[in-house]
């Protein structure tokens, strides 16, 4: 049933290790930094809505199967538990809706205008893509803490622009329409945010134009969701 009482959400960084009356631990020892706990916002008007907890996977979590537990923060009482799989990278692009598809969470070259059909980005301009799952960074940022602006927290990859280079274990690539490679200029955490991946990429002059150009990011050959789009003119 729904998590009660609730919901509860953080108001900014740092994210706490408990939220409302709940705490979430990984492998029974490491408390996760929490952002939200309560009813799934997408089901808020449903007769029997499901519950949702948004948290940052602790950086010390090993790759593979791990145990996750939701506990009552005051007593440690186990409320729910299970297993989940963790990988070293798991790129995912955020979109402007809650379904993970459609217009991406993208800022145009001015750093202010949200990319959309009415505000497309120009060929040759630099846009900022936002997502998560970038893996480790240099410098490392403590769990729950906002990423710094000086120095920037770069993800541990190098940009590629060919199919061969993008399959390498240490590469990051941005593809438009699954075929045209953008020039990646920054790939790391967005300053002032917790665990938010920012990719600044120049749209190539030969990229397709339109209101919904398919977009994806690959990290070490692992692809993000392929349902995000960008508007290009």
CSV table of C-alpha atoms in Angstrom, one decimal:
chain,number,residue,atom,x,y,z
A,1,UNK,CA,0.0,0.0,0.0
A,2,UNK,CA,1.0,3.7,-0.1
A,3,UNK,CA,3.8,4.8,2.2
A,4,UNK,CA,2.2,6.8,5.0
A,5,UNK,CA,2.3,9.4,6.2
A,6,UNK,CA,3.4,11.3,3.2
A,7,UNK,CA,4.6,12.4,0.9
A,8,UNK,CA,7.9,14.0,1.8
A,9,UNK,CA,10.6,15.6,-0.4
A,10,UNK,CA,13.9,17.4,0.0
A,11,UNK,CA,14.1,21.1,-0.7
A,12,UNK,CA,17.7,21.1,-1.9
A,13,UNK,CA,21.2,19.7,-1.3
A,14,UNK,CA,22.4,18.0,0.7
A,15,UNK,CA,20.0,15.2,0.4
A,16,UNK,CA,19.2,13.5,3.8
A,17,UNK,CA,19.8,9.9,4.8
A,18,UNK,CA,16.2,9.7,6.1
A,19,UNK,CA,13.1,11.4,4.8
A,20,UNK,CA,9.8,11.8,6.6
A,21,UNK,CA,9.7,8.7,8.8
A,22,UNK,CA,11.7,6.5,6.4
A,23,UNK,CA,15.2,5.4,5.8
A,24,UNK,CA,16.5,3.3,2.8
A,25,UNK,CA,19.6,1.2,3.2
A,26,UNK,CA,21.7,-0.8,0.7
A,27,UNK,CA,23.1,-4.1,1.7
A,28,UNK,CA,21.8,-3.4,5.3
A,29,UNK,CA,24.6,-1.0,6.1
A,30,UNK,CA,24.8,2.0,3.8
A,31,UNK,CA,22.0,4.6,4.1
A,32,UNK,CA,21.0,6.1,0.7
A,33,UNK,CA,20.5,9.8,0.2
A,34,UNK,CA,16.8,10.4,-0.4
A,35,UNK,CA,14.9,12.9,-2.5
A,36,UNK,CA,11.3,11.8,-2.4
A,37,UNK,CA,9.1,9.3,-0.5
A,38,UNK,CA,5.3,8.9,-1.0
A,39,UNK,CA,2.6,8.3,-3.5
A,40,UNK,CA,3.7,7.9,-7.1
A,41,UNK,CA,3.0,11.4,-8.5
A,42,UNK,CA,1.8,9.9,-11.8
A,43,UNK,CA,-0.9,7.9,-9.8
A,44,UNK,CA,-1.9,10.6,-7.3
A,45,UNK,CA,-5.6,10.4,-8.4
A,46,UNK,CA,-5.7,6.6,-8.9
A,47,UNK,CA,-8.0,4.7,-6.5
A,48,UNK,CA,-5.1,2.5,-5.3
A,49,UNK,CA,-1.9,4.4,-6.0
A,50,UNK,CA,1.5,2.8,-5.7
A,51,UNK,CA,4.3,4.2,-3.5
A,52,UNK,CA,7.6,5.6,-4.7
A,53,UNK,CA,11.0,6.4,-3.2
A,54,UNK,CA,13.5,8.4,-5.2
A,55,UNK,CA,17.1,8.0,-3.9
A,56,UNK,CA,20.7,8.2,-5.0
A,57,UNK,CA,22.4,4.9,-5.3
A,58,UNK,CA,25.4,5.0,-2.9
A,59,UNK,CA,28.7,5.4,-4.7
A,60,UNK,CA,30.1,2.5,-2.7
A,61,UNK,CA,27.5,0.0,-4.0
A,62,UNK,CA,29.3,-2.8,-5.8
A,63,UNK,CA,28.2,-3.9,-9.3
A,64,UNK,CA,25.8,-6.8,-9.5
A,65,UNK,CA,23.0,-7.9,-7.2
A,66,UNK,CA,22.4,-5.8,-4.0
A,67,UNK,CA,19.9,-5.8,-1.2
A,68,UNK,CA,17.7,-2.8,-0.6
A,69,UNK,CA,15.6,-2.2,2.5
A,70,UNK,CA,13.0,0.5,3.5
A,71,UNK,CA,13.0,1.0,7.3
A,72,UNK,CA,11.3,3.1,9.8
A,73,UNK,CA,13.9,5.8,10.6
A,74,UNK,CA,13.1,6.0,14.3
A,75,UNK,CA,13.3,2.3,15.1
A,76,UNK,CA,15.0,0.5,12.1
A,77,UNK,CA,11.9,-1.6,11.7
A,78,UNK,CA,11.9,-3.3,8.2
A,79,UNK,CA,9.0,-2.1,6.1
A,80,UNK,CA,9.9,-3.5,2.7
A,81,UNK,CA,12.9,-5.0,1.0
A,82,UNK,CA,14.2,-6.8,-2.0
A,83,UNK,CA,17.1,-6.9,-4.5
A,84,UNK,CA,18.2,-4.7,-7.3
A,85,UNK,CA,21.0,-4.8,-9.9
A,86,UNK,CA,23.7,-2.2,-10.1
A,87,UNK,CA,26.1,-1.5,-13.0
A,88,UNK,CA,29.1,0.8,-13.2
A,89,UNK,CA,27.3,3.0,-15.8
A,90,UNK,CA,23.6,3.1,-16.8
A,91,UNK,CA,23.1,6.2,-19.0
A,92,UNK,CA,19.6,7.6,-19.1
A,93,UNK,CA,18.3,10.9,-20.5
A,94,UNK,CA,15.6,12.8,-18.7
A,95,UNK,CA,12.6,14.0,-20.6
A,96,UNK,CA,10.0,16.7,-20.0
A,97,UNK,CA,7.3,14.2,-19.1
A,98,UNK,CA,7.3,11.4,-16.5
A,99,UNK,CA,7.4,8.6,-19.1
A,100,UNK,CA,11.0,8.9,-20.3
A,101,UNK,CA,10.0,9.6,-23.9
A,102,UNK,CA,9.4,12.6,-26.0
A,103,UNK,CA,11.1,16.0,-25.8
A,104,UNK,CA,14.3,15.7,-23.7
A,105,UNK,CA,15.3,17.9,-20.7
A,106,UNK,CA,17.5,20.1,-22.8
A,107,UNK,CA,18.7,23.7,-22.6
A,108,UNK,CA,19.5,25.6,-25.8
A,109,UNK,CA,22.8,27.4,-26.3
A,110,UNK,CA,21.8,30.4,-24.2
A,111,UNK,CA,21.7,28.1,-21.1
A,112,UNK,CA,18.2,29.4,-20.3
A,113,UNK,CA,15.8,28.5,-23.1
A,114,UNK,CA,14.2,25.0,-22.8
A,115,UNK,CA,14.5,23.2,-26.2
A,116,UNK,CA,11.1,22.6,-27.7
A,117,UNK,CA,9.2,22.6,-31.0
A,118,UNK,CA,8.7,26.4,-30.6
A,119,UNK,CA,12.3,26.9,-29.4
A,120,UNK,CA,14.4,24.6,-31.5
A,121,UNK,CA,18.2,24.6,-31.4
A,122,UNK,CA,20.2,25.7,-34.5
A,123,UNK,CA,22.5,23.5,-36.4
A,124,UNK,CA,26.0,24.1,-35.1
A,125,UNK,CA,24.9,25.3,-31.7
A,126,UNK,CA,25.7,23.8,-28.3
A,127,UNK,CA,22.9,22.3,-26.2
A,128,UNK,CA,23.0,20.9,-22.7
A,129,UNK,CA,21.4,17.4,-22.2
A,130,UNK,CA,20.4,16.2,-18.7
A,131,UNK,CA,20.2,12.7,-17.4
A,132,UNK,CA,21.8,10.3,-14.9
A,133,UNK,CA,23.8,7.1,-14.8
A,134,UNK,CA,27.2,8.6,-15.7
A,135,UNK,CA,29.1,6.5,-13.2
A,136,UNK,CA,32.2,7.7,-11.3
A,137,UNK,CA,33.5,11.2,-11.6
A,138,UNK,CA,36.8,13.1,-11.0
A,139,UNK,CA,36.7,14.6,-8.5
A,140,UNK,CA,34.4,12.2,-6.7
A,141,UNK,CA,31.4,13.9,-5.1
A,142,UNK,CA,30.1,12.7,-1.7
A,143,UNK,CA,26.7,11.0,-1.8
A,144,UNK,CA,23.8,13.5,-1.4
A,145,UNK,CA,26.1,16.5,-2.0
A,146,UNK,CA,25.7,19.1,-4.8
A,147,UNK,CA,28.3,18.8,-7.5
A,148,UNK,CA,30.9,21.6,-7.5
A,149,UNK,CA,31.5,24.2,-10.2
A,150,UNK,CA,35.2,24.6,-9.5
A,151,UNK,CA,36.6,22.1,-10.3
A,152,UNK,CA,33.9,20.5,-12.4
A,153,UNK,CA,33.1,16.8,-11.6
A,154,UNK,CA,33.9,15.2,-15.0
A,155,UNK,CA,32.7,11.7,-15.7
A,156,UNK,CA,35.6,9.2,-16.4
A,157,UNK,CA,35.2,8.9,-20.2
A,158,UNK,CA,36.5,10.4,-23.4
A,159,UNK,CA,34.3,11.6,-26.3
A,160,UNK,CA,34.0,9.6,-29.4
A,161,UNK,CA,32.6,10.3,-32.8
A,162,UNK,CA,32.7,7.0,-34.7
A,163,UNK,CA,30.9,3.7,-34.2
A,164,UNK,CA,34.2,2.0,-33.3
A,165,UNK,CA,35.2,4.6,-30.8
A,166,UNK,CA,31.8,4.7,-29.2
A,167,UNK,CA,32.0,0.9,-28.4
A,168,UNK,CA,35.2,1.4,-26.4
A,169,UNK,CA,34.9,1.0,-22.6
A,170,UNK,CA,36.0,4.6,-21.9
A,171,UNK,CA,33.9,6.5,-24.4
A,172,UNK,CA,30.9,8.8,-24.3
A,173,UNK,CA,29.0,9.6,-27.5
A,174,UNK,CA,25.9,11.6,-28.5
A,175,UNK,CA,24.0,10.5,-31.6
A,176,UNK,CA,21.3,12.3,-33.5
A,177,UNK,CA,18.9,10.1,-35.4
A,178,UNK,CA,21.1,7.2,-34.3
A,179,UNK,CA,23.6,8.0,-37.0
A,180,UNK,CA,25.1,11.5,-36.8
A,181,UNK,CA,27.7,12.1,-34.0
A,182,UNK,CA,27.7,15.4,-32.0
A,183,UNK,CA,30.9,17.0,-30.6
A,184,UNK,CA,30.8,16.4,-26.9
A,185,UNK,CA,32.3,19.4,-25.0
A,186,UNK,CA,31.5,18.6,-21.3
A,187,UNK,CA,30.4,15.3,-19.7
A,188,UNK,CA,30.0,15.4,-16.0
A,189,UNK,CA,27.8,16.5,-13.1
A,190,UNK,CA,25.7,19.6,-13.3
A,191,UNK,CA,27.1,22.1,-10.7
A,192,UNK,CA,24.8,22.7,-7.8
A,193,UNK,CA,22.7,19.5,-8.3
A,194,UNK,CA,22.9,16.0,-6.8
A,195,UNK,CA,23.7,13.3,-9.3
A,196,UNK,CA,22.5,15.2,-12.3
A,197,UNK,CA,24.5,14.4,-15.4
A,198,UNK,CA,25.1,17.2,-17.9
A,199,UNK,CA,26.3,16.7,-21.4
A,200,UNK,CA,27.2,19.8,-23.5
A,201,UNK,CA,27.2,18.8,-27.2
A,202,UNK,CA,27.5,20.7,-30.4
A,203,UNK,CA,24.9,19.8,-32.9
A,204,UNK,CA,26.7,18.9,-36.2
A,205,UNK,CA,25.9,20.8,-39.4
A,206,UNK,CA,24.7,17.6,-41.1
A,207,UNK,CA,22.3,16.6,-38.3
A,208,UNK,CA,18.7,16.1,-39.4
A,209,UNK,CA,16.2,18.9,-38.6
A,210,UNK,CA,12.7,18.7,-37.2
A,211,UNK,CA,10.7,19.0,-34.0
A,212,UNK,CA,11.5,15.5,-32.8
A,213,UNK,CA,14.9,14.3,-33.8
A,214,UNK,CA,15.8,11.0,-32.0
A,215,UNK,CA,18.6,11.4,-29.5
A,216,UNK,CA,20.7,9.0,-27.5
A,217,UNK,CA,23.9,8.9,-25.4
A,218,UNK,CA,26.2,5.9,-25.2
A,219,UNK,CA,28.8,5.3,-22.4
A,220,UNK,CA,31.3,2.6,-22.9
A,221,UNK,CA,29.0,1.1,-25.6
A,222,UNK,CA,26.0,1.1,-23.2
A,223,UNK,CA,23.1,3.0,-24.7
A,224,UNK,CA,20.7,5.4,-23.0
A,225,UNK,CA,16.9,5.3,-23.6
A,226,UNK,CA,16.3,5.9,-27.3
A,227,UNK,CA,13.0,7.6,-26.9
A,228,UNK,CA,14.2,11.1,-26.1
A,229,UNK,CA,14.0,13.8,-28.8
A,230,UNK,CA,15.5,17.2,-29.6
A,231,UNK,CA,14.1,20.0,-31.8
A,232,UNK,CA,16.6,21.2,-34.4
A,233,UNK,CA,16.2,24.0,-37.0
